[in-house]
Short mmCIF file of C-alpha atoms and ligand atoms in Angstrom, two decimals:
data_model
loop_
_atom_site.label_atom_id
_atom_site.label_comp_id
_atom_site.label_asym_id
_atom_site.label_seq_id
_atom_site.Cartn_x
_atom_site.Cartn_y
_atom_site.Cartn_z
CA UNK S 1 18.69 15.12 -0.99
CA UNK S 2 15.13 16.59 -1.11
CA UNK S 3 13.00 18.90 -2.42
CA UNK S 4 13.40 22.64 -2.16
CA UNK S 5 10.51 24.77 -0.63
CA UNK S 6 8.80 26.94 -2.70
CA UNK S 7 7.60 30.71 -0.79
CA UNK S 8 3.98 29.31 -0.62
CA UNK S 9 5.12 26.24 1.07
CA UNK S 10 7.48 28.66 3.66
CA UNK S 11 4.43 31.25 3.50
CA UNK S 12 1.89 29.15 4.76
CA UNK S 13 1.94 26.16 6.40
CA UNK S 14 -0.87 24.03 8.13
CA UNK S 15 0.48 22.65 10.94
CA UNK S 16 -0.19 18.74 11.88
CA UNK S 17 -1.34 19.51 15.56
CA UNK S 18 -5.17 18.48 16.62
CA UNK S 19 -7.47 19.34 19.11
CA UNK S 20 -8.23 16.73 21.37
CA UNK S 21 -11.99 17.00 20.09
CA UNK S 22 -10.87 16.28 16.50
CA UNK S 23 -8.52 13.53 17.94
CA UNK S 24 -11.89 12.23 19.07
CA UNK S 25 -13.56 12.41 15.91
CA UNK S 26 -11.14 11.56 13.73
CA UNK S 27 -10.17 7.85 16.06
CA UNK S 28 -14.38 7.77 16.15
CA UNK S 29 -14.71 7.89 12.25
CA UNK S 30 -12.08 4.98 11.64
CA UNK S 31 -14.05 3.27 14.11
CA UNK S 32 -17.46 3.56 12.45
CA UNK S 33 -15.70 2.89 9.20
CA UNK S 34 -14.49 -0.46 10.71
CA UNK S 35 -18.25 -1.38 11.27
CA UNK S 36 -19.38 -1.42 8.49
CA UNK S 37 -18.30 -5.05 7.25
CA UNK S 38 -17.25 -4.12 3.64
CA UNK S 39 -16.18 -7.68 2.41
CA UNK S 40 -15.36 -8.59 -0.79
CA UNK S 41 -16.02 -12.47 -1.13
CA UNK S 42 -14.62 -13.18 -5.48
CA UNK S 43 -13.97 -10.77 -8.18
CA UNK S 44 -17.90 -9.21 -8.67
CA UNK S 45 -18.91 -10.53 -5.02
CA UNK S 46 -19.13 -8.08 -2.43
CA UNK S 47 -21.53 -7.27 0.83
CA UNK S 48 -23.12 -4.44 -1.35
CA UNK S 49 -25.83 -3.45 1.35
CA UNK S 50 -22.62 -2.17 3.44
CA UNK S 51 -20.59 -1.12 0.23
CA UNK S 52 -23.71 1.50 -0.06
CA UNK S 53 -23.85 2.14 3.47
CA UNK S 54 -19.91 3.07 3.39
CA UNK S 55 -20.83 5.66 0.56
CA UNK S 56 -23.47 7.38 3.06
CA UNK S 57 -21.09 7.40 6.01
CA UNK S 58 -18.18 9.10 3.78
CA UNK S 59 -20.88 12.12 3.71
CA UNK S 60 -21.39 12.01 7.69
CA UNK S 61 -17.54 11.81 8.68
CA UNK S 62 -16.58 14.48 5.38
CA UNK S 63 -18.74 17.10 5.36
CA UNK S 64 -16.08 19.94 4.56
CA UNK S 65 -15.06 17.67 1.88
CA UNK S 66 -18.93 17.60 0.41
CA UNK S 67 -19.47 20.73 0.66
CA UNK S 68 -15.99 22.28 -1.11
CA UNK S 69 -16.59 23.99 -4.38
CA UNK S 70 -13.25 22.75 -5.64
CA UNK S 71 -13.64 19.62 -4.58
CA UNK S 72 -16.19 16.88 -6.74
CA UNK S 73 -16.55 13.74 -5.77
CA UNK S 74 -18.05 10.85 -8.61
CA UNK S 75 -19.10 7.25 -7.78
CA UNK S 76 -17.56 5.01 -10.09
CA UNK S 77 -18.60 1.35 -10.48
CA UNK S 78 -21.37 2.02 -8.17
CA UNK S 79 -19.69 1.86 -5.28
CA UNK S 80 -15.96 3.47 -5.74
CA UNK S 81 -15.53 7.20 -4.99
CA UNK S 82 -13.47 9.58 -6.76
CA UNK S 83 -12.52 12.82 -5.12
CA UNK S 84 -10.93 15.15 -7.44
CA UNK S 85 -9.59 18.10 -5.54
CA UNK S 86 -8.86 21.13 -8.10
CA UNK S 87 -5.12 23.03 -7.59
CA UNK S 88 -4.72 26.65 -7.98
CA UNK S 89 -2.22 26.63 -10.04
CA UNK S 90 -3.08 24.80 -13.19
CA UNK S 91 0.91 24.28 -14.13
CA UNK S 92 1.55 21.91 -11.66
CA UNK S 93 0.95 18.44 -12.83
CA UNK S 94 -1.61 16.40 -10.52
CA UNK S 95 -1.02 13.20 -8.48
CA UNK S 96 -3.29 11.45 -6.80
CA UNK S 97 -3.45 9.47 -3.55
CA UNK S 98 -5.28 5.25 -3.60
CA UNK S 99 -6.95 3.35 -0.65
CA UNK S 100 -9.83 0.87 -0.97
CA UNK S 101 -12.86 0.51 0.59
CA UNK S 102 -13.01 -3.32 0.99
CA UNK S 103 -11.41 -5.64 3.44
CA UNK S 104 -11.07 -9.37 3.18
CA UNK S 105 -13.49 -11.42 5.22
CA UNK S 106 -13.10 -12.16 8.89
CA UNK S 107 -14.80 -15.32 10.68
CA UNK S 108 -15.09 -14.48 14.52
CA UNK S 109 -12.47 -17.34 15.56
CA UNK S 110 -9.36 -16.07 16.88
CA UNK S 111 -10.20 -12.50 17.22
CA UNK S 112 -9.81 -10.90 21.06
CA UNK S 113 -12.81 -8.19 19.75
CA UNK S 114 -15.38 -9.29 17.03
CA UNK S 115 -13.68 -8.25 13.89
CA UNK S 116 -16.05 -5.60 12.71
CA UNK S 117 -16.84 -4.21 15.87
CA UNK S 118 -13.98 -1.09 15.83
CA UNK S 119 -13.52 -1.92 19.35
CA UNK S 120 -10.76 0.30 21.34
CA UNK S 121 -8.58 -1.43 23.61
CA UNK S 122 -5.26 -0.56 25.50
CA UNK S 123 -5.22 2.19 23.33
CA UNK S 124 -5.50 -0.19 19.82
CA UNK S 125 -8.45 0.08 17.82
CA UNK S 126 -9.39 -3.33 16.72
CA UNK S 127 -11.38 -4.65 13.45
CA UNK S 128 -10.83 -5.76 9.89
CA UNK S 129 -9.93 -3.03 7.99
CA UNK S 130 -7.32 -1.28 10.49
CA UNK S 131 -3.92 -1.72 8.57
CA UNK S 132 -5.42 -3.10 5.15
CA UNK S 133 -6.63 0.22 4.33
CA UNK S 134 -9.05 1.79 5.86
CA UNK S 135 -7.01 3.92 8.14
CA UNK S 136 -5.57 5.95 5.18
CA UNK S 137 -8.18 8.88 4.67
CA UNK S 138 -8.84 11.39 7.57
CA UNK S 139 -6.41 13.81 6.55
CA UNK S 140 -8.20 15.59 3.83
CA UNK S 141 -11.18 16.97 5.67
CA UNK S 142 -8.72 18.16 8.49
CA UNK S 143 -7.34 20.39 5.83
CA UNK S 144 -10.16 21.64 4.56
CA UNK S 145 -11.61 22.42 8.29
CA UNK S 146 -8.62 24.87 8.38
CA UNK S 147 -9.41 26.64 4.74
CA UNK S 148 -6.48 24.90 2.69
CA UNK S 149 -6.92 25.57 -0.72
CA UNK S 150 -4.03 23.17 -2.91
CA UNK S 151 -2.15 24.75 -5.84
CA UNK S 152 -1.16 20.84 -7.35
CA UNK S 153 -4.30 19.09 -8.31
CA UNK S 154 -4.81 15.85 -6.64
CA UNK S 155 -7.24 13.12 -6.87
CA UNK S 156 -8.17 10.89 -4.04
CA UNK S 157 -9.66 6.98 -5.47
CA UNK S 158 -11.09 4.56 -3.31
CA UNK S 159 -11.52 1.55 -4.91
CA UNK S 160 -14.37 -0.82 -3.99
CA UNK S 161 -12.93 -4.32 -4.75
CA UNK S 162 -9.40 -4.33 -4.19
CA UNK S 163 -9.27 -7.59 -2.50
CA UNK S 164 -10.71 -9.30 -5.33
CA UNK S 165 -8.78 -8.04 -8.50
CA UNK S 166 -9.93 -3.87 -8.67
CA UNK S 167 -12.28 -5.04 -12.31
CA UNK S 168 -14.76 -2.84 -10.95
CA UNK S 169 -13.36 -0.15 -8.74
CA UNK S 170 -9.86 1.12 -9.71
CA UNK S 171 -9.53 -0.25 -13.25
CA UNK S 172 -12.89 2.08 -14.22
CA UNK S 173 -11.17 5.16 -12.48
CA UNK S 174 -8.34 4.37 -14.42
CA UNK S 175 -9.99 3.96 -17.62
CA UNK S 176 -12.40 7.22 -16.83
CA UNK S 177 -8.74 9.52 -16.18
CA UNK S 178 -7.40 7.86 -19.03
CA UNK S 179 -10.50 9.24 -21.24
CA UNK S 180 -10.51 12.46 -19.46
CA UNK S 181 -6.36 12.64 -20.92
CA UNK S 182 -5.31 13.02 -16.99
CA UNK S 183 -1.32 11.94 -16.51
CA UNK S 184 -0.04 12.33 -13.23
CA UNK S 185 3.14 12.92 -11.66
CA UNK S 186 2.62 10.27 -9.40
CA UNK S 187 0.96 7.51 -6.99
CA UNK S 188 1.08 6.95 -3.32
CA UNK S 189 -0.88 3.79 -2.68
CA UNK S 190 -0.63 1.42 0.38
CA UNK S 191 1.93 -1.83 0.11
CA UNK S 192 4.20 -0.84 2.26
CA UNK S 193 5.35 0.32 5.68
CA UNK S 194 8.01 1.19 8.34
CA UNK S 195 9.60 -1.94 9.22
CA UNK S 196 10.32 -2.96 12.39
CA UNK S 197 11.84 -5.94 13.26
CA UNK S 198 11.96 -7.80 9.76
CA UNK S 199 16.11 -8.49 9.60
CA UNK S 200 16.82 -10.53 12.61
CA UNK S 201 20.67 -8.16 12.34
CA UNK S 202 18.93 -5.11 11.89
CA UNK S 203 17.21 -3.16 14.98
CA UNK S 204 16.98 0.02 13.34
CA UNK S 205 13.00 0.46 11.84
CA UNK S 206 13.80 1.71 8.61
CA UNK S 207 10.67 2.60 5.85
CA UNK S 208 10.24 0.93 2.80
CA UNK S 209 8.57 2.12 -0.08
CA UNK S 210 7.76 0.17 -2.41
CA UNK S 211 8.94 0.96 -5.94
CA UNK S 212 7.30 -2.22 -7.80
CA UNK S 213 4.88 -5.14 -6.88
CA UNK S 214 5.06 -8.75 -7.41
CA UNK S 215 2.95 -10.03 -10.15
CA UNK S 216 0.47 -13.05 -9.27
CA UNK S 217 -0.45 -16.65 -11.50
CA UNK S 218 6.11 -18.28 -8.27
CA UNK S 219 10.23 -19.76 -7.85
CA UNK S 220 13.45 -18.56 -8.89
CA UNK S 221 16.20 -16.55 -7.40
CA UNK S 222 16.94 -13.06 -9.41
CA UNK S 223 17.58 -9.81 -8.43
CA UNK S 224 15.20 -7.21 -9.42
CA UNK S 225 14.88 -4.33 -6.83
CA UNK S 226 15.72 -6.58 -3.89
CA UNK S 227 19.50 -6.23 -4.34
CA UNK S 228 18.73 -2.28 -4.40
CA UNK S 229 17.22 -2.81 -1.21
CA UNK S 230 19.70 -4.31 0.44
CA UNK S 231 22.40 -2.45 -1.09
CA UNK S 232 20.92 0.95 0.38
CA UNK S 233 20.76 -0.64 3.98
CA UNK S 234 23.93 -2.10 4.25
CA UNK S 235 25.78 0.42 5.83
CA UNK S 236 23.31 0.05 9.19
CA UNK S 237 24.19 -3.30 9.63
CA UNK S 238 27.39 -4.03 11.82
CA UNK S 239 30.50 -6.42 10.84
CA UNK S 240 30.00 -8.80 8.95
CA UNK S 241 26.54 -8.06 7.67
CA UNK S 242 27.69 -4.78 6.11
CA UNK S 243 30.58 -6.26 4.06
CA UNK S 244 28.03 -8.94 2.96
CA UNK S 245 25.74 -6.59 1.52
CA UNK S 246 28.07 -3.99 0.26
CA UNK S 247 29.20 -6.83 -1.88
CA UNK S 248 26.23 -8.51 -3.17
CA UNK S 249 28.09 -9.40 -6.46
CA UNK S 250 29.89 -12.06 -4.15
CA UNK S 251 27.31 -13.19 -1.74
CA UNK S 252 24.10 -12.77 -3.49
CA UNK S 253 23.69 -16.67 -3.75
CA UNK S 254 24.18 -16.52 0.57
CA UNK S 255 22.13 -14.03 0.81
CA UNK S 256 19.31 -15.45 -0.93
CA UNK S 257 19.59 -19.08 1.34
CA UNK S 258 19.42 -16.67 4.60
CA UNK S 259 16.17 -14.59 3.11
CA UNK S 260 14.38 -18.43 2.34
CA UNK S 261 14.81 -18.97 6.13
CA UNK S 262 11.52 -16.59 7.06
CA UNK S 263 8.66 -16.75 5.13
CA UNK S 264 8.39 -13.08 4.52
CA UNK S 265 11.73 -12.15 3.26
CA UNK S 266 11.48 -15.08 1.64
CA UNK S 267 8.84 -13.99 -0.37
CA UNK S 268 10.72 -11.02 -1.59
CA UNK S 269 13.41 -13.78 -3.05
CA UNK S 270 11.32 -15.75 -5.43
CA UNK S 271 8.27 -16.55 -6.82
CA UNK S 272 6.13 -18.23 -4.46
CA UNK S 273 3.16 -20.79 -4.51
CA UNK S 274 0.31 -21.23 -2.03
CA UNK S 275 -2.88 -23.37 -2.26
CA UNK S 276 -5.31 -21.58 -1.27
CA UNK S 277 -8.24 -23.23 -2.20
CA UNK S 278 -9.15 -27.20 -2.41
CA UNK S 279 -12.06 -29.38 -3.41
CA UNK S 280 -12.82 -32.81 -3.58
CA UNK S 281 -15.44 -35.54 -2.70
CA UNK S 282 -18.94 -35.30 -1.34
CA UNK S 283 -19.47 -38.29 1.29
CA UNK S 284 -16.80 -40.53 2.91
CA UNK S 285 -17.51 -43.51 1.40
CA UNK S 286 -17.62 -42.27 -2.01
CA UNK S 287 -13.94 -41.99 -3.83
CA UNK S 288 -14.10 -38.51 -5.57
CA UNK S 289 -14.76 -38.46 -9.14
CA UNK S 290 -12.92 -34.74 -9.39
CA UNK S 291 -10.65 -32.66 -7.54
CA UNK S 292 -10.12 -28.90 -7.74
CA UNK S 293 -7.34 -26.74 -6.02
CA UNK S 294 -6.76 -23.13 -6.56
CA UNK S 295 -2.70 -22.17 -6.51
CA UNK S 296 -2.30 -18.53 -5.83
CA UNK S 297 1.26 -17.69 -7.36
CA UNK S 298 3.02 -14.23 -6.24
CA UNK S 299 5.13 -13.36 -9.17
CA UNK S 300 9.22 -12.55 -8.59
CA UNK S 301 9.61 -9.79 -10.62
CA UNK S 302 12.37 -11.17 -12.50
CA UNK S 303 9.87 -14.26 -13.85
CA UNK S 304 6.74 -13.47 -16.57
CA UNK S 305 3.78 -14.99 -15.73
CA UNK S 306 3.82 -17.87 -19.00
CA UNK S 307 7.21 -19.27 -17.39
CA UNK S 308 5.37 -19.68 -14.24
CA UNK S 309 2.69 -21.45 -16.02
CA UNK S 310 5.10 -23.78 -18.00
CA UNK S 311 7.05 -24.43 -14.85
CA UNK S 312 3.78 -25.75 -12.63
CA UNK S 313 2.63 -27.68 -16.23
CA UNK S 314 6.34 -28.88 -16.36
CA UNK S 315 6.13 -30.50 -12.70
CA UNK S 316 2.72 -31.87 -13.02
CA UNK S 317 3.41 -34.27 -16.19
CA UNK S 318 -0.14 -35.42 -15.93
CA UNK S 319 -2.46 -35.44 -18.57
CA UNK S 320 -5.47 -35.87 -16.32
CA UNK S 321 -5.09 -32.79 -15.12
CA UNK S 322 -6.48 -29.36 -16.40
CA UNK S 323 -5.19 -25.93 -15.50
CA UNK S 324 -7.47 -22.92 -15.89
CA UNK S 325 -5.81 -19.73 -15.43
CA UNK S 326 -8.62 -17.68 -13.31
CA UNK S 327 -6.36 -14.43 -13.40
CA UNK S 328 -2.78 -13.10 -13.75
CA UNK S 329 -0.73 -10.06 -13.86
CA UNK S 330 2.56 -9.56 -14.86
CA UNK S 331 5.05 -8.24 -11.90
CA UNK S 332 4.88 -4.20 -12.59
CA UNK S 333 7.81 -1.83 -13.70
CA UNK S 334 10.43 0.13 -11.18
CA UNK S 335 9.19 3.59 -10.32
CA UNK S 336 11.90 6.00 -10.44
CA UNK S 337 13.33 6.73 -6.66
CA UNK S 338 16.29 9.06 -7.74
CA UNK S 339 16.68 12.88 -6.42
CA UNK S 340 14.81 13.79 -9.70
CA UNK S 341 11.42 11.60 -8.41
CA UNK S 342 9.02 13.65 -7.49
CA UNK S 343 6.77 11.65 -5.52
CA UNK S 344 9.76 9.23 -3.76
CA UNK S 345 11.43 12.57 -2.38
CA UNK S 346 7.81 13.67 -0.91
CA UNK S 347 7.40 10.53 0.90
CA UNK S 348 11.10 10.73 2.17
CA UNK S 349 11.00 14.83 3.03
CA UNK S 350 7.42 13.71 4.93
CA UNK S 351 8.99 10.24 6.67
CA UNK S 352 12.28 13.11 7.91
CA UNK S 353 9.06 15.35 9.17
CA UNK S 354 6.86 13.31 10.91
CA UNK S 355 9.43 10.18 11.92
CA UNK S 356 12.62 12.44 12.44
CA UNK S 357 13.76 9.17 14.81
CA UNK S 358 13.94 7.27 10.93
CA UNK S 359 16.77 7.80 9.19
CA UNK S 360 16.27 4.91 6.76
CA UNK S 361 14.01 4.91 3.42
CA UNK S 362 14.55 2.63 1.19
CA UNK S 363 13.26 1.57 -2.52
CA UNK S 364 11.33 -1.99 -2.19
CA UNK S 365 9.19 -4.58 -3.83
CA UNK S 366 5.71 -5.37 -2.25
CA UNK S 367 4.75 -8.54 -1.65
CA UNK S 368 0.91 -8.19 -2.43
CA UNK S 369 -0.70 -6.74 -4.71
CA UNK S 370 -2.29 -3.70 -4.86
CA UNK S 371 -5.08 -1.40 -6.70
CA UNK S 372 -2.35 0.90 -7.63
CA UNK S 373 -0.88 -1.52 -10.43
CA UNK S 374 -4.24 -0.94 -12.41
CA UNK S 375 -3.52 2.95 -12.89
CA UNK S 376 0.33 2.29 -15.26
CA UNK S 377 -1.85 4.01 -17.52
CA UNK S 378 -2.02 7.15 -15.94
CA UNK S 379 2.01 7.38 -14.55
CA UNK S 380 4.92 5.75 -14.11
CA UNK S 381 5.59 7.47 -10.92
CA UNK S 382 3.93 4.43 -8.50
CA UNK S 383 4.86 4.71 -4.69
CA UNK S 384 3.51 1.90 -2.04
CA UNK S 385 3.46 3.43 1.53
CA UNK S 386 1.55 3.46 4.38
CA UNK S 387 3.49 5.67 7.40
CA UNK S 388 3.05 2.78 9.81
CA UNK S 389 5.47 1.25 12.50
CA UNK S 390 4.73 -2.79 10.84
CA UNK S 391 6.15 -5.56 13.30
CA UNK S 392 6.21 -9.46 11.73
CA UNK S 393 3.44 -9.87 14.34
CA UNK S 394 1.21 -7.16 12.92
CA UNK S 395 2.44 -8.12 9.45
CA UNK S 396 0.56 -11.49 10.07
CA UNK S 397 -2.75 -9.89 11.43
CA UNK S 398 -2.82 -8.21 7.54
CA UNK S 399 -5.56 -10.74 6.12
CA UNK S 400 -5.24 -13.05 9.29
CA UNK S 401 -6.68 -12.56 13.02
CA UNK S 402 -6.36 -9.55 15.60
CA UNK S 403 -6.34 -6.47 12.68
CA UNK S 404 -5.41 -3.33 14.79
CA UNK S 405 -3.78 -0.16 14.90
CA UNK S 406 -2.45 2.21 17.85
CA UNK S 407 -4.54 5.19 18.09
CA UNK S 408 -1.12 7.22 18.05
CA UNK S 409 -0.56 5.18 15.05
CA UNK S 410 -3.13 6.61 13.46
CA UNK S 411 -2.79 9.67 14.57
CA UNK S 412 0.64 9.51 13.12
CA UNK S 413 -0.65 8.44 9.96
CA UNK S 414 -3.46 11.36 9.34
CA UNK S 415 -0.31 13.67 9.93
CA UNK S 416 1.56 12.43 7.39
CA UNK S 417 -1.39 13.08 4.88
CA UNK S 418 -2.24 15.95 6.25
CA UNK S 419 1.48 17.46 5.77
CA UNK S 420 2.27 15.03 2.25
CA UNK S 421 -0.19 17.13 0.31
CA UNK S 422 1.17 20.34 1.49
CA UNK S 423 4.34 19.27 0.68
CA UNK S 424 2.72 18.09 -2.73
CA UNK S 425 2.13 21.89 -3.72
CA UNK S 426 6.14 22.42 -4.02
CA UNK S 427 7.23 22.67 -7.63
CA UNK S 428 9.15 20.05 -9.19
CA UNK S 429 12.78 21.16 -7.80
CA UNK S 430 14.71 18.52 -6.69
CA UNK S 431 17.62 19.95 -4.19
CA UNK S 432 20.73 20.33 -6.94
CA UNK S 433 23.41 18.18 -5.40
CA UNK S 434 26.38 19.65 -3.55
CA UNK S 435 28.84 19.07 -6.88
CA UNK S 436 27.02 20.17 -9.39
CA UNK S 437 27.32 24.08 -10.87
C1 LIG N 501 14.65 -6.63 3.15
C2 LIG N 501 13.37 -6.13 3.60
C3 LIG N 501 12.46 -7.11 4.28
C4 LIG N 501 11.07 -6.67 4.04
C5 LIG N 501 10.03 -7.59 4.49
C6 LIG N 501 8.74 -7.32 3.74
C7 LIG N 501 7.66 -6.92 4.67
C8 LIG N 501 6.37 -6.70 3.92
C9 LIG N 501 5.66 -5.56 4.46
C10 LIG N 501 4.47 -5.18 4.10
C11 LIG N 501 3.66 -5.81 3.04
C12 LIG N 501 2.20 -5.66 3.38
C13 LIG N 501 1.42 -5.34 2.16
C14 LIG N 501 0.03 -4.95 2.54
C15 LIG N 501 -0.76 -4.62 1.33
C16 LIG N 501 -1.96 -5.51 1.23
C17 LIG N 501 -2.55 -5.43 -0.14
C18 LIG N 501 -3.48 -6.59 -0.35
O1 LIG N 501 -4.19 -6.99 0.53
N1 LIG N 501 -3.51 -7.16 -1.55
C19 LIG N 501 -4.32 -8.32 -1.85
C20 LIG N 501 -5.14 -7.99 -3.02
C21 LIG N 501 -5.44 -9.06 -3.97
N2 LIG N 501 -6.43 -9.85 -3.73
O2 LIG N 501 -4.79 -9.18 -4.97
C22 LIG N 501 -3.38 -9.50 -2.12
O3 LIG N 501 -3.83 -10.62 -1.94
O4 LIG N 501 -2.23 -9.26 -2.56
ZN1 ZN N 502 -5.14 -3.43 0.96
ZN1 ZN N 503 -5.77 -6.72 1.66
#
């Protein structure tokens, strides 16, 4: 499986070894990127002073990339950024690569370093921002430093307001590529990792990549790409694990009961329900006249958004009670992951490169949602990865307390860009397979 090199590829390639000086600079520019508390608060409610300020520093820690003829760079929505870096070779169809600029908001309690402080310690770098997403960017200006010049087009869109729905940010790239007639081959977006430690049975790390996304407005068993999931790791589990998942026809319903036992596989089994927000009353003595409480619901793909909504107005049974739907979004489409899949084999030939130790990858469903579900528009090619060793402990610190990454991590991670979009320039030529004339 694969994809074959082309000559340029075997001609010419970059490779992912640093100096210890841009080691320096590249751990220093996450770290300045970390201060600068870019919180989005609601959908349209962001710190905008530092939302401008993160547009200046993107000029300080990219100046190759600002001053690259084929490269132009657009604010969108004010504070967005889209970098559109122009191929040689016009015939390749372009792809493009998502972060976001945002973070969620941090209060100090909990945290062993102030959250926005991009403090380095026992070789972590720790702040808000760290996993959820503002390590995913360094690579390109490496790149450039060392005269690359792409043949496939590719865009690079950071999105402003991820955390609060992507209205502003990601949707108006969209709907500016969409006008401009771009179609792309395909999306690599975060939403996913490599995971260690998730299957109690399972001590290999293996990498997921997400091929759809939960929607959000929860319950049910179904299937959906879960069983595809666990179908294409069953062989690395031992006896009886392996026959259990070789045969999910038969044990699905088991399999499902021992998933609901941990919250987070759990949440790749149904449709789940959290109140996250509550209000009520405005002095003890006084019995409240009105009560508010905001249910976030992470959609199962194999349940539509109204059949969540009739199922929560089906247990209430009360007329007193109103329900507003704030947002929702339906659960998004499979992205193809065969041989023929363009950008699933890149991800998988650059996972074999820079993690030969995983032998694993796997088609998945992420559990959040991300910006990349606003660009179905553009492709139907849409890949959730970030090439990061995830543990359930650092899984936790994702919107929670103690945000960090390894600086070899990182490091990691910046290679994997760095050698993805040279991989990227190989034309679409999927490795035949062995039986076929
Ligand atoms: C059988 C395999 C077991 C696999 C266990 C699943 C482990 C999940 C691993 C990683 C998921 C982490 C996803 C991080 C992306 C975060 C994106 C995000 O923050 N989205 C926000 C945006 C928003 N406000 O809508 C969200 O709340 O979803
Ligand atoms: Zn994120
Ligand atoms: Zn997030």
């Amino acid at each position: 499986k694969g994809l074959r090199d082309t000559e340029h590829q075997r001609a010419s390639p970059i490779p992912s070894q640093f100096s210890q000086e841009e080691r320096v600079t590249m751990k220093e520019s996450l770290k300045g990127a970390i201060q600068i508390p870019t919180v989005s608060f609601n959908p349209g409610e962001f710190n905008t002073t530092a939302l401008a300020e993160f547009g200046e520093y993107i000029h300080k820690v990219f100046p190759t990339v600002f001053r690259t003829s084929f490269i132009q760079h657009e604010v969108v929505g004010e504070y967005s950024h889209l970098f559109t870096v122009q191929g040689s070779d016009p015939s390749l169809q372009p792809y493009m690569l998502l972060a976001h600029i945002d973070v969620v908001p941090a209060p100090d309690q909990g945290w062993e370093v102030p959250p926005f402080s991009g403090l380095e310690r026992d070789g972590f770098i720790y702040g808000r921002g760290t996993l959820d997403n503002k390590n995913s960017v360094m690579a390109l200006e490496l790149l450039l430093i060392r005269n690359y010049i792409p043949r496939r087009t590719f865009f690079i869109a950071l999105g402003h307001d991820e955390e609060v729905s992507g209205a502003h940010g990601a949707q108006k790239i969209s709907a500016l590529l969409q006008a401009r007639g771009v179609q792309l081959a395909f999306i690599v977006d975060e939403g996913s990792f490599i995971l260690d430690g998730f299957i109690p049975s399972l001590k290999t790390p293996f990498a997921m990549v997400s091929v759809s996304e939960k929607g959000s407005l929860d319950l049910m068993f179904g299937s959906g790409p879960l069983k595809m999931t666990l179908q294409q790791l069953a062989n690395e589990f031992s006896f009886p694990a392996n026959v259990i998942f070789n045969n999910l026809w038969l044990f699905w319903p088991l399999v499902s009961r021992l998933m609901e036992r941990e919250d987070i596989t759990n949440a790749l089994v149904r449709t789940t329900t959290a109140v996250t927000m509550f209000k009520a009353g405005i002095k003890v003595n006084v019995i409240p006249p009105v009560a508010q409480a905001t249910v976030n619901f992470r959609i199962h793909p194999a349940q539509t958004v109204q059949e969540v909504l009739k199922l929560a107005k089906d247990i209430v049974v009360d007329d007193r009670v109103q329900f507003h739907v704030l947002e929702s979004f339906e659960p998004l489409p499979v992205s193809p992951f065969d041989d023929q899949a363009l950008g699933y084999q890149l991800i998988r030939q650059t996972i074999q490169s820079i993690f030969p130790e995983i032998n694993i990858v796997v088609p998945g469903t992420c559990i959040a949602q991300t910006d990349s579900r606003l660009y179905t528009n553009l492709t139907t090619g849409i890949y959730r990865f970030n090439p990061v060793y995830l543990q359930p402990q650092d899984f936790r610190s994702i919107h929670g307390i103690n945000e960090r990454i390894s600086v070899q991590a990182y490091e990691s991670q910046v290679k994997f860009i760095f050698e993805f979009i040279q991989n990227a320039d190989t034309e679409q030529r999927p490795v035949s397979h062995l039986h076929e004339l």
